[in-house]
């Protein structure tokens, strides 16, 4: 197994631009998931389960499109020879296609047209995510990978608060919300893609054709495959516990629409605070100790507690406690898990492709979760099975992650 030989530590400017890129990506990805799409697809009170099902299907189909687009864009960027860099053209392509399809989604009506436009958004964000994620392996030494990974996970939580907060507090309509998100990704994403360094590939950087090496050989690597599987399952558990919050407030706890939107923002703020705290703390610990796997596994058990709390005590007060537990568990898992993934990269010359696959397990989990949750709601006519499965899948994801062997702690090489 090869490893990244980068030894030069990046500075605050690099980290700031990288943070802004991911903040923009997560804001425009998760604000529709949490708020805008449920509002677009919600059905009248008597048919509210149909609205949940439509929302889950739209998100799930978009996730499947991202599964294909992310690794494909990563593989193509690994082979890019242009003078403008390997990652930058793909980042810009993803950013601008995302902005265009966000506008189209805002004006779309009906589940089929909304779903078609959301596929475009999902593909755009997958392409941009693959390009930006590759920069961790391209430019960060092992001693900064935990920090780089914590940027991605903490930006995810902050992005939800930023997007939902702006839409709710400014009283924006669904269309205005999408237009705002399109402007955010177009401006911030473009600036980050242009300003982040991305030197052109040398001959040594480009993947060498090896007729004896099977395509997608990384998926045949035992440890890499167990890590991918655990990451996917744990992310589905997280999505089950968070993505249907608005529907749960409206139809599980019976809150009025305005109160539910305000309380959704409160839950997201609680979740975000603990995601950021856990991400930063675990990022530092993993960089110092190198024990990424252990930290990732422990985090999934904390995440599982969140679902059990709601199952046993389905009140808004306990839902706030669950949001905090979910934030701790997911913040720690996403940070330690991504850093662990970079340690397990099987082929140095296919970093972007393999990290695209890693990134897809996170985004796909977050999009399959609502689809699975919708089916579970339709099955039992309520939400208790959703949160129970969130707990079960979190534990299963942790056990799968534990099957991947931890390499020598390269994190301590400074």
JSON list of N, CA, C and O in Angstrom, two decimals, residues 145-200:
[
{"chain": "A", "resi": 145, "resn": "UNK", "atom": "N", "xyz": [-3.84, 15.69, 8.28]},
{"chain": "A", "resi": 145, "resn": "UNK", "atom": "CA", "xyz": [-5.03, 15.10, 7.67]},
{"chain": "A", "resi": 145, "resn": "UNK", "atom": "C", "xyz": [-6.23, 15.11, 8.61]},
{"chain": "A", "resi": 145, "resn": "UNK", "atom": "O", "xyz": [-7.37, 15.25, 8.17]},
{"chain": "A", "resi": 146, "resn": "UNK", "atom": "N", "xyz": [-5.97, 14.94, 9.89]},
{"chain": "A", "resi": 146, "resn": "UNK", "atom": "CA", "xyz": [-7.07, 15.02, 10.85]},
{"chain": "A", "resi": 146, "resn": "UNK", "atom": "C", "xyz": [-7.69, 16.41, 10.85]},
{"chain": "A", "resi": 146, "resn": "UNK", "atom": "O", "xyz": [-8.91, 16.56, 10.89]},
{"chain": "A", "resi": 147, "resn": "UNK", "atom": "N", "xyz": [-6.83, 17.42, 10.79]},
{"chain": "A", "resi": 147, "resn": "UNK", "atom": "CA", "xyz": [-7.34, 18.79, 10.74]},
{"chain": "A", "resi": 147, "resn": "UNK", "atom": "C", "xyz": [-8.13, 19.04, 9.46]},
{"chain": "A", "resi": 147, "resn": "UNK", "atom": "O", "xyz": [-9.20, 19.66, 9.48]},
{"chain": "A", "resi": 148, "resn": "UNK", "atom": "N", "xyz": [-7.59, 18.56, 8.32]},
{"chain": "A", "resi": 148, "resn": "UNK", "atom": "CA", "xyz": [-8.31, 18.73, 7.07]},
{"chain": "A", "resi": 148, "resn": "UNK", "atom": "C", "xyz": [-9.64, 18.00, 7.07]},
{"chain": "A", "resi": 148, "resn": "UNK", "atom": "O", "xyz": [-10.65, 18.51, 6.57]},
{"chain": "A", "resi": 149, "resn": "UNK", "atom": "N", "xyz": [-9.66, 16.82, 7.65]},
{"chain": "A", "resi": 149, "resn": "UNK", "atom": "CA", "xyz": [-10.91, 16.06, 7.74]},
{"chain": "A", "resi": 149, "resn": "UNK", "atom": "C", "xyz": [-11.91, 16.74, 8.65]},
{"chain": "A", "resi": 149, "resn": "UNK", "atom": "O", "xyz": [-13.12, 16.73, 8.40]},
{"chain": "A", "resi": 150, "resn": "UNK", "atom": "N", "xyz": [-11.42, 17.35, 9.75]},
{"chain": "A", "resi": 150, "resn": "UNK", "atom": "CA", "xyz": [-12.34, 18.03, 10.68]},
{"chain": "A", "resi": 150, "resn": "UNK", "atom": "C", "xyz": [-12.96, 19.25, 10.01]},
{"chain": "A", "resi": 150, "resn": "UNK", "atom": "O", "xyz": [-14.09, 19.62, 10.34]},
{"chain": "A", "resi": 151, "resn": "UNK", "atom": "N", "xyz": [-12.25, 19.87, 9.07]},
{"chain": "A", "resi": 151, "resn": "UNK", "atom": "CA", "xyz": [-12.82, 20.99, 8.32]},
{"chain": "A", "resi": 151, "resn": "UNK", "atom": "C", "xyz": [-14.06, 20.54, 7.57]},
{"chain": "A", "resi": 151, "resn": "UNK", "atom": "O", "xyz": [-15.11, 21.20, 7.58]},
{"chain": "A", "resi": 152, "resn": "UNK", "atom": "N", "xyz": [-13.98, 19.37, 6.92]},
{"chain": "A", "resi": 152, "resn": "UNK", "atom": "CA", "xyz": [-15.10, 18.88, 6.14]},
{"chain": "A", "resi": 152, "resn": "UNK", "atom": "C", "xyz": [-16.29, 18.56, 7.03]},
{"chain": "A", "resi": 152, "resn": "UNK", "atom": "O", "xyz": [-17.43, 18.96, 6.75]},
{"chain": "A", "resi": 153, "resn": "UNK", "atom": "N", "xyz": [-16.05, 17.86, 8.14]},
{"chain": "A", "resi": 153, "resn": "UNK", "atom": "CA", "xyz": [-17.18, 17.46, 9.00]},
{"chain": "A", "resi": 153, "resn": "UNK", "atom": "C", "xyz": [-17.77, 18.63, 9.75]},
{"chain": "A", "resi": 153, "resn": "UNK", "atom": "O", "xyz": [-18.99, 18.75, 9.87]},
{"chain": "A", "resi": 154, "resn": "UNK", "atom": "N", "xyz": [-16.94, 19.54, 10.26]},
{"chain": "A", "resi": 154, "resn": "UNK", "atom": "CA", "xyz": [-17.49, 20.69, 10.99]},
{"chain": "A", "resi": 154, "resn": "UNK", "atom": "C", "xyz": [-18.19, 21.65, 10.04]},
{"chain": "A", "resi": 154, "resn": "UNK", "atom": "O", "xyz": [-19.22, 22.24, 10.39]},
{"chain": "A", "resi": 155, "resn": "UNK", "atom": "N", "xyz": [-17.67, 21.79, 8.82]},
{"chain": "A", "resi": 155, "resn": "UNK", "atom": "CA", "xyz": [-18.33, 22.65, 7.83]},
{"chain": "A", "resi": 155, "resn": "UNK", "atom": "C", "xyz": [-19.69, 22.10, 7.45]},
{"chain": "A", "resi": 155, "resn": "UNK", "atom": "O", "xyz": [-20.62, 22.86, 7.14]},
{"chain": "A", "resi": 156, "resn": "UNK", "atom": "N", "xyz": [-19.83, 20.79, 7.50]},
{"chain": "A", "resi": 156, "resn": "UNK", "atom": "CA", "xyz": [-21.12, 20.18, 7.20]},
{"chain": "A", "resi": 156, "resn": "UNK", "atom": "C", "xyz": [-22.18, 20.67, 8.18]},
{"chain": "A", "resi": 156, "resn": "UNK", "atom": "O", "xyz": [-23.28, 21.06, 7.79]},
{"chain": "A", "resi": 157, "resn": "UNK", "atom": "N", "xyz": [-21.85, 20.66, 9.47]},
{"chain": "A", "resi": 157, "resn": "UNK", "atom": "CA", "xyz": [-22.82, 21.09, 10.47]},
{"chain": "A", "resi": 157, "resn": "UNK", "atom": "C", "xyz": [-23.07, 22.59, 10.41]},
{"chain": "A", "resi": 157, "resn": "UNK", "atom": "O", "xyz": [-24.22, 23.04, 10.49]},
{"chain": "A", "resi": 158, "resn": "UNK", "atom": "N", "xyz": [-22.00, 23.37, 10.27]},
{"chain": "A", "resi": 158, "resn": "UNK", "atom": "CA", "xyz": [-22.17, 24.81, 10.19]},
{"chain": "A", "resi": 158, "resn": "UNK", "atom": "C", "xyz": [-22.96, 25.20, 8.95]},
{"chain": "A", "resi": 158, "resn": "UNK", "atom": "O", "xyz": [-23.78, 26.13, 8.97]},
{"chain": "A", "resi": 159, "resn": "UNK", "atom": "N", "xyz": [-22.74, 24.47, 7.85]},
{"chain": "A", "resi": 159, "resn": "UNK", "atom": "CA", "xyz": [-23.45, 24.77, 6.62]},
{"chain": "A", "resi": 159, "resn": "UNK", "atom": "C", "xyz": [-24.96, 24.62, 6.77]},
{"chain": "A", "resi": 159, "resn": "UNK", "atom": "O", "xyz": [-25.73, 25.40, 6.22]},
{"chain": "A", "resi": 160, "resn": "UNK", "atom": "N", "xyz": [-25.39, 23.59, 7.52]},
{"chain": "A", "resi": 160, "resn": "UNK", "atom": "CA", "xyz": [-26.83, 23.42, 7.75]},
{"chain": "A", "resi": 160, "resn": "UNK", "atom": "C", "xyz": [-27.39, 24.61, 8.49]},
{"chain": "A", "resi": 160, "resn": "UNK", "atom": "O", "xyz": [-28.44, 25.15, 8.14]},
{"chain": "A", "resi": 161, "resn": "UNK", "atom": "N", "xyz": [-26.71, 25.03, 9.54]},
{"chain": "A", "resi": 161, "resn": "UNK", "atom": "CA", "xyz": [-27.18, 26.17, 10.34]},
{"chain": "A", "resi": 161, "resn": "UNK", "atom": "C", "xyz": [-27.23, 27.43, 9.49]},
{"chain": "A", "resi": 161, "resn": "UNK", "atom": "O", "xyz": [-28.20, 28.19, 9.53]},
{"chain": "A", "resi": 162, "resn": "UNK", "atom": "N", "xyz": [-26.17, 27.66, 8.72]},
{"chain": "A", "resi": 162, "resn": "UNK", "atom": "CA", "xyz": [-26.10, 28.86, 7.90]},
{"chain": "A", "resi": 162, "resn": "UNK", "atom": "C", "xyz": [-27.26, 28.89, 6.90]},
{"chain": "A", "resi": 162, "resn": "UNK", "atom": "O", "xyz": [-27.97, 29.90, 6.78]},
{"chain": "A", "resi": 163, "resn": "UNK", "atom": "N", "xyz": [-27.45, 27.79, 6.19]},
{"chain": "A", "resi": 163, "resn": "UNK", "atom": "CA", "xyz": [-28.49, 27.77, 5.16]},
{"chain": "A", "resi": 163, "resn": "UNK", "atom": "C", "xyz": [-29.89, 27.83, 5.74]},
{"chain": "A", "resi": 163, "resn": "UNK", "atom": "O", "xyz": [-30.70, 28.68, 5.35]},
{"chain": "A", "resi": 164, "resn": "UNK", "atom": "N", "xyz": [-30.20, 26.93, 6.67]},
{"chain": "A", "resi": 164, "resn": "UNK", "atom": "CA", "xyz": [-31.54, 26.92, 7.26]},
{"chain": "A", "resi": 164, "resn": "UNK", "atom": "C", "xyz": [-31.80, 28.20, 8.03]},
{"chain": "A", "resi": 164, "resn": "UNK", "atom": "O", "xyz": [-32.90, 28.77, 7.98]},
{"chain": "A", "resi": 165, "resn": "UNK", "atom": "N", "xyz": [-30.77, 28.69, 8.73]},
{"chain": "A", "resi": 165, "resn": "UNK", "atom": "CA", "xyz": [-30.93, 29.93, 9.50]},
{"chain": "A", "resi": 165, "resn": "UNK", "atom": "C", "xyz": [-31.27, 31.11, 8.61]},
{"chain": "A", "resi": 165, "resn": "UNK", "atom": "O", "xyz": [-32.17, 31.90, 8.93]},
{"chain": "A", "resi": 166, "resn": "UNK", "atom": "N", "xyz": [-30.58, 31.25, 7.49]},
{"chain": "A", "resi": 166, "resn": "UNK", "atom": "CA", "xyz": [-30.87, 32.37, 6.59]},
{"chain": "A", "resi": 166, "resn": "UNK", "atom": "C", "xyz": [-32.28, 32.27, 6.01]},
{"chain": "A", "resi": 166, "resn": "UNK", "atom": "O", "xyz": [-33.01, 33.26, 5.96]},
{"chain": "A", "resi": 167, "resn": "UNK", "atom": "N", "xyz": [-32.68, 31.07, 5.59]},
{"chain": "A", "resi": 167, "resn": "UNK", "atom": "CA", "xyz": [-34.01, 30.91, 5.00]},
{"chain": "A", "resi": 167, "resn": "UNK", "atom": "C", "xyz": [-35.10, 31.19, 6.02]},
{"chain": "A", "resi": 167, "resn": "UNK", "atom": "O", "xyz": [-36.07, 31.91, 5.74]},
{"chain": "A", "resi": 168, "resn": "UNK", "atom": "N", "xyz": [-34.95, 30.64, 7.24]},
{"chain": "A", "resi": 168, "resn": "UNK", "atom": "CA", "xyz": [-35.99, 30.79, 8.27]},
{"chain": "A", "resi": 168, "resn": "UNK", "atom": "C", "xyz": [-36.01, 32.21, 8.83]},
{"chain": "A", "resi": 168, "resn": "UNK", "atom": "O", "xyz": [-37.08, 32.85, 8.91]},
{"chain": "A", "resi": 169, "resn": "UNK", "atom": "N", "xyz": [-34.85, 32.73, 9.21]},
{"chain": "A", "resi": 169, "resn": "UNK", "atom": "CA", "xyz": [-34.82, 34.04, 9.86]},
{"chain": "A", "resi": 169, "resn": "UNK", "atom": "C", "xyz": [-35.14, 35.18, 8.90]},
{"chain": "A", "resi": 169, "resn": "UNK", "atom": "O", "xyz": [-35.72, 36.19, 9.31]},
{"chain": "A", "resi": 170, "resn": "UNK", "atom": "N", "xyz": [-34.80, 35.02, 7.63]},
{"chain": "A", "resi": 170, "resn": "UNK", "atom": "CA", "xyz": [-35.13, 36.05, 6.65]},
{"chain": "A", "resi": 170, "resn": "UNK", "atom": "C", "xyz": [-36.52, 35.87, 6.06]},
{"chain": "A", "resi": 170, "resn": "UNK", "atom": "O", "xyz": [-36.99, 36.70, 5.27]},
{"chain": "A", "resi": 171, "resn": "UNK", "atom": "N", "xyz": [-37.18, 34.77, 6.42]},
{"chain": "A", "resi": 171, "resn": "UNK", "atom": "CA", "xyz": [-38.52, 34.51, 5.93]},
{"chain": "A", "resi": 171, "resn": "UNK", "atom": "C", "xyz": [-38.57, 34.31, 4.42]},
{"chain": "A", "resi": 171, "resn": "UNK", "atom": "O", "xyz": [-39.53, 34.72, 3.77]},
{"chain": "A", "resi": 172, "resn": "UNK", "atom": "N", "xyz": [-37.55, 33.67, 3.86]},
{"chain": "A", "resi": 172, "resn": "UNK", "atom": "CA", "xyz": [-37.47, 33.49, 2.42]},
{"chain": "A", "resi": 172, "resn": "UNK", "atom": "C", "xyz": [-38.45, 32.43, 1.93]},
{"chain": "A", "resi": 172, "resn": "UNK", "atom": "O", "xyz": [-38.72, 31.44, 2.62]},
{"chain": "A", "resi": 173, "resn": "UNK", "atom": "N", "xyz": [-38.97, 32.63, 0.74]},
{"chain": "A", "resi": 173, "resn": "UNK", "atom": "CA", "xyz": [-39.79, 31.60, 0.11]},
{"chain": "A", "resi": 173, "resn": "UNK", "atom": "C", "xyz": [-38.88, 30.48, -0.37]},
{"chain": "A", "resi": 173, "resn": "UNK", "atom": "O", "xyz": [-37.65, 30.59, -0.36]},
{"chain": "A", "resi": 174, "resn": "UNK", "atom": "N", "xyz": [-39.48, 29.39, -0.82]},
{"chain": "A", "resi": 174, "resn": "UNK", "atom": "CA", "xyz": [-38.69, 28.27, -1.32]},
{"chain": "A", "resi": 174, "resn": "UNK", "atom": "C", "xyz": [-37.84, 28.70, -2.51]},
{"chain": "A", "resi": 174, "resn": "UNK", "atom": "O", "xyz": [-36.63, 28.41, -2.59]},
{"chain": "A", "resi": 175, "resn": "UNK", "atom": "N", "xyz": [-38.43, 29.44, -3.45]},
{"chain": "A", "resi": 175, "resn": "UNK", "atom": "CA", "xyz": [-37.68, 29.89, -4.63]},
{"chain": "A", "resi": 175, "resn": "UNK", "atom": "C", "xyz": [-36.54, 30.80, -4.23]},
{"chain": "A", "resi": 175, "resn": "UNK", "atom": "O", "xyz": [-35.39, 30.65, -4.69]},
{"chain": "A", "resi": 176, "resn": "UNK", "atom": "N", "xyz": [-36.81, 31.76, -3.35]},
{"chain": "A", "resi": 176, "resn": "UNK", "atom": "CA", "xyz": [-35.77, 32.68, -2.91]},
{"chain": "A", "resi": 176, "resn": "UNK", "atom": "C", "xyz": [-34.65, 31.94, -2.18]},
{"chain": "A", "resi": 176, "resn": "UNK", "atom": "O", "xyz": [-33.47, 32.28, -2.30]},
{"chain": "A", "resi": 177, "resn": "UNK", "atom": "N", "xyz": [-35.01, 30.91, -1.44]},
{"chain": "A", "resi": 177, "resn": "UNK", "atom": "CA", "xyz": [-34.01, 30.11, -0.75]},
{"chain": "A", "resi": 177, "resn": "UNK", "atom": "C", "xyz": [-33.05, 29.44, -1.72]},
{"chain": "A", "resi": 177, "resn": "UNK", "atom": "O", "xyz": [-31.83, 29.46, -1.53]},
{"chain": "A", "resi": 178, "resn": "UNK", "atom": "N", "xyz": [-33.61, 28.86, -2.78]},
{"chain": "A", "resi": 178, "resn": "UNK", "atom": "CA", "xyz": [-32.75, 28.22, -3.78]},
{"chain": "A", "resi": 178, "resn": "UNK", "atom": "C", "xyz": [-31.88, 29.23, -4.51]},
{"chain": "A", "resi": 178, "resn": "UNK", "atom": "O", "xyz": [-30.71, 28.95, -4.82]},
{"chain": "A", "resi": 179, "resn": "UNK", "atom": "N", "xyz": [-32.42, 30.40, -4.81]},
{"chain": "A", "resi": 179, "resn": "UNK", "atom": "CA", "xyz": [-31.61, 31.42, -5.49]},
{"chain": "A", "resi": 179, "resn": "UNK", "atom": "C", "xyz": [-30.45, 31.88, -4.60]},
{"chain": "A", "resi": 179, "resn": "UNK", "atom": "O", "xyz": [-29.33, 32.10, -5.09]},
{"chain": "A", "resi": 180, "resn": "UNK", "atom": "N", "xyz": [-30.71, 32.01, -3.30]},
{"chain": "A", "resi": 180, "resn": "UNK", "atom": "CA", "xyz": [-29.64, 32.37, -2.37]},
{"chain": "A", "resi": 180, "resn": "UNK", "atom": "C", "xyz": [-28.55, 31.30, -2.35]},
{"chain": "A", "resi": 180, "resn": "UNK", "atom": "O", "xyz": [-27.35, 31.62, -2.41]},
{"chain": "A", "resi": 181, "resn": "UNK", "atom": "N", "xyz": [-28.95, 30.04, -2.31]},
{"chain": "A", "resi": 181, "resn": "UNK", "atom": "CA", "xyz": [-27.97, 28.95, -2.29]},
{"chain": "A", "resi": 181, "resn": "UNK", "atom": "C", "xyz": [-27.16, 28.92, -3.58]},
{"chain": "A", "resi": 181, "resn": "UNK", "atom": "O", "xyz": [-25.94, 28.68, -3.55]},
{"chain": "A", "resi": 182, "resn": "UNK", "atom": "N", "xyz": [-27.81, 29.17, -4.71]},
{"chain": "A", "resi": 182, "resn": "UNK", "atom": "CA", "xyz": [-27.09, 29.20, -5.98]},
{"chain": "A", "resi": 182, "resn": "UNK", "atom": "C", "xyz": [-26.03, 30.29, -5.98]},
{"chain": "A", "resi": 182, "resn": "UNK", "atom": "O", "xyz": [-24.91, 30.09, -6.48]},
{"chain": "A", "resi": 183, "resn": "UNK", "atom": "N", "xyz": [-26.36, 31.44, -5.42]},
{"chain": "A", "resi": 183, "resn": "UNK", "atom": "CA", "xyz": [-25.38, 32.54, -5.35]},
{"chain": "A", "resi": 183, "resn": "UNK", "atom": "C", "xyz": [-24.22, 32.18, -4.43]},
{"chain": "A", "resi": 183, "resn": "UNK", "atom": "O", "xyz": [-23.05, 32.47, -4.74]},
{"chain": "A", "resi": 184, "resn": "UNK", "atom": "N", "xyz": [-24.50, 31.51, -3.31]},
{"chain": "A", "resi": 184, "resn": "UNK", "atom": "CA", "xyz": [-23.45, 31.12, -2.37]},
{"chain": "A", "resi": 184, "resn": "UNK", "atom": "C", "xyz": [-22.44, 30.18, -3.03]},
{"chain": "A", "resi": 184, "resn": "UNK", "atom": "O", "xyz": [-21.22, 30.41, -2.96]},
{"chain": "A", "resi": 185, "resn": "UNK", "atom": "N", "xyz": [-22.93, 29.13, -3.70]},
{"chain": "A", "resi": 185, "resn": "UNK", "atom": "CA", "xyz": [-21.99, 28.17, -4.28]},
{"chain": "A", "resi": 185, "resn": "UNK", "atom": "C", "xyz": [-21.26, 28.78, -5.47]},
{"chain": "A", "resi": 185, "resn": "UNK", "atom": "O", "xyz": [-20.07, 28.50, -5.68]},
{"chain": "A", "resi": 186, "resn": "UNK", "atom": "N", "xyz": [-21.93, 29.63, -6.24]},
{"chain": "A", "resi": 186, "resn": "UNK", "atom": "CA", "xyz": [-21.27, 30.23, -7.40]},
{"chain": "A", "resi": 186, "resn": "UNK", "atom": "C", "xyz": [-20.14, 31.16, -6.98]},
{"chain": "A", "resi": 186, "resn": "UNK", "atom": "O", "xyz": [-19.05, 31.13, -7.56]},
{"chain": "A", "resi": 187, "resn": "UNK", "atom": "N", "xyz": [-20.39, 31.98, -5.96]},
{"chain": "A", "resi": 187, "resn": "UNK", "atom": "CA", "xyz": [-19.38, 32.97, -5.54]},
{"chain": "A", "resi": 187, "resn": "UNK", "atom": "C", "xyz": [-18.28, 32.34, -4.70]},
{"chain": "A", "resi": 187, "resn": "UNK", "atom": "O", "xyz": [-17.09, 32.43, -5.01]},
{"chain": "A", "resi": 188, "resn": "UNK", "atom": "N", "xyz": [-18.68, 31.67, -3.63]},
{"chain": "A", "resi": 188, "resn": "UNK", "atom": "CA", "xyz": [-17.69, 31.12, -2.70]},
{"chain": "A", "resi": 188, "resn": "UNK", "atom": "C", "xyz": [-16.94, 29.94, -3.33]},
{"chain": "A", "resi": 188, "resn": "UNK", "atom": "O", "xyz": [-15.72, 29.82, -3.21]},
{"chain": "A", "resi": 189, "resn": "UNK", "atom": "N", "xyz": [-17.69, 29.05, -3.99]},
{"chain": "A", "resi": 189, "resn": "UNK", "atom": "CA", "xyz": [-17.05, 27.90, -4.60]},
{"chain": "A", "resi": 189, "resn": "UNK", "atom": "C", "xyz": [-16.06, 28.29, -5.69]},
{"chain": "A", "resi": 189, "resn": "UNK", "atom": "O", "xyz": [-14.97, 27.72, -5.78]},
{"chain": "A", "resi": 190, "resn": "UNK", "atom": "N", "xyz": [-16.43, 29.26, -6.50]},
{"chain": "A", "resi": 190, "resn": "UNK", "atom": "CA", "xyz": [-15.52, 29.72, -7.55]},
{"chain": "A", "resi": 190, "resn": "UNK", "atom": "C", "xyz": [-14.26, 30.34, -6.96]},
{"chain": "A", "resi": 190, "resn": "UNK", "atom": "O", "xyz": [-13.14, 30.06, -7.42]},
{"chain": "A", "resi": 191, "resn": "UNK", "atom": "N", "xyz": [-14.44, 31.18, -5.95]},
{"chain": "A", "resi": 191, "resn": "UNK", "atom": "CA", "xyz": [-13.27, 31.82, -5.33]},
{"chain": "A", "resi": 191, "resn": "UNK", "atom": "C", "xyz": [-12.32, 30.80, -4.73]},
{"chain": "A", "resi": 191, "resn": "UNK", "atom": "O", "xyz": [-11.09, 30.89, -4.91]},
{"chain": "A", "resi": 192, "resn": "UNK", "atom": "N", "xyz": [-12.86, 29.81, -4.03]},
{"chain": "A", "resi": 192, "resn": "UNK", "atom": "CA", "xyz": [-12.01, 28.79, -3.41]},
{"chain": "A", "resi": 192, "resn": "UNK", "atom": "C", "xyz": [-11.29, 27.97, -4.47]},
{"chain": "A", "resi": 192, "resn": "UNK", "atom": "O", "xyz": [-10.09, 27.67, -4.35]},
{"chain": "A", "resi": 193, "resn": "UNK", "atom": "N", "xyz": [-12.00, 27.59, -5.54]},
{"chain": "A", "resi": 193, "resn": "UNK", "atom": "CA", "xyz": [-11.38, 26.78, -6.59]},
{"chain": "A", "resi": 193, "resn": "UNK", "atom": "C", "xyz": [-10.25, 27.53, -7.29]},
{"chain": "A", "resi": 193, "resn": "UNK", "atom": "O", "xyz": [-9.22, 26.94, -7.64]},
{"chain": "A", "resi": 194, "resn": "UNK", "atom": "N", "xyz": [-10.44, 28.82, -7.49]},
{"chain": "A", "resi": 194, "resn": "UNK", "atom": "CA", "xyz": [-9.43, 29.61, -8.20]},
{"chain": "A", "resi": 194, "resn": "UNK", "atom": "C", "xyz": [-8.23, 29.90, -7.31]},
{"chain": "A", "resi": 194, "resn": "UNK", "atom": "O", "xyz": [-7.07, 29.87, -7.77]},
{"chain": "A", "resi": 195, "resn": "UNK", "atom": "N", "xyz": [-8.46, 30.17, -6.03]},
{"chain": "A", "resi": 195, "resn": "UNK", "atom": "CA", "xyz": [-7.39, 30.62, -5.15]},
{"chain": "A", "resi": 195, "resn": "UNK", "atom": "C", "xyz": [-6.60, 29.50, -4.49]},
{"chain": "A", "resi": 195, "resn": "UNK", "atom": "O", "xyz": [-5.44, 29.70, -4.13]},
{"chain": "A", "resi": 196, "resn": "UNK", "atom": "N", "xyz": [-7.20, 28.33, -4.30]},
{"chain": "A", "resi": 196, "resn": "UNK", "atom": "CA", "xyz": [-6.44, 27.22, -3.71]},
{"chain": "A", "resi": 196, "resn": "UNK", "atom": "C", "xyz": [-5.37, 26.75, -4.69]},
{"chain": "A", "resi": 196, "resn": "UNK", "atom": "O", "xyz": [-5.63, 26.64, -5.89]},
{"chain": "A", "resi": 197, "resn": "UNK", "atom": "N", "xyz": [-4.17, 26.46, -4.22]},
{"chain": "A", "resi": 197, "resn": "UNK", "atom": "CA", "xyz": [-3.11, 26.01, -5.13]},
{"chain": "A", "resi": 197, "resn": "UNK", "atom": "C", "xyz": [-3.47, 24.66, -5.74]},
{"chain": "A", "resi": 197, "resn": "UNK", "atom": "O", "xyz": [-4.07, 23.79, -5.09]},
{"chain": "A", "resi": 198, "resn": "UNK", "atom": "N", "xyz": [-3.11, 24.48, -6.99]},
{"chain": "A", "resi": 198, "resn": "UNK", "atom": "CA", "xyz": [-3.36, 23.22, -7.69]},
{"chain": "A", "resi": 198, "resn": "UNK", "atom": "C", "xyz": [-2.35, 23.10, -8.82]},
{"chain": "A", "resi": 198, "resn": "UNK", "atom": "O", "xyz": [-2.67, 23.33, -9.99]},
{"chain": "A", "resi": 199, "resn": "UNK", "atom": "N", "xyz": [-1.11, 22.75, -8.49]},
{"chain": "A", "resi": 199, "resn": "UNK", "atom": "CA", "xyz": [-0.07, 22.69, -9.53]},
{"chain": "A", "resi": 199, "resn": "UNK", "atom": "C", "xyz": [-0.39, 21.62, -10.56]},
{"chain": "A", "resi": 199, "resn": "UNK", "atom": "O", "xyz": [-0.99, 20.60, -10.25]},
{"chain": "A", "resi": 200, "resn": "UNK", "atom": "N", "xyz": [0.00, 21.88, -11.82]},
{"chain": "A", "resi": 200, "resn": "UNK", "atom": "CA", "xyz": [-0.23, 20.87, -12.87]},
{"chain": "A", "resi": 200, "resn": "UNK", "atom": "C", "xyz": [0.47, 19.56, -12.52]},
{"chain": "A", "resi": 200, "resn": "UNK", "atom": "O", "xyz": [1.50, 19.53, -11.83]}
]
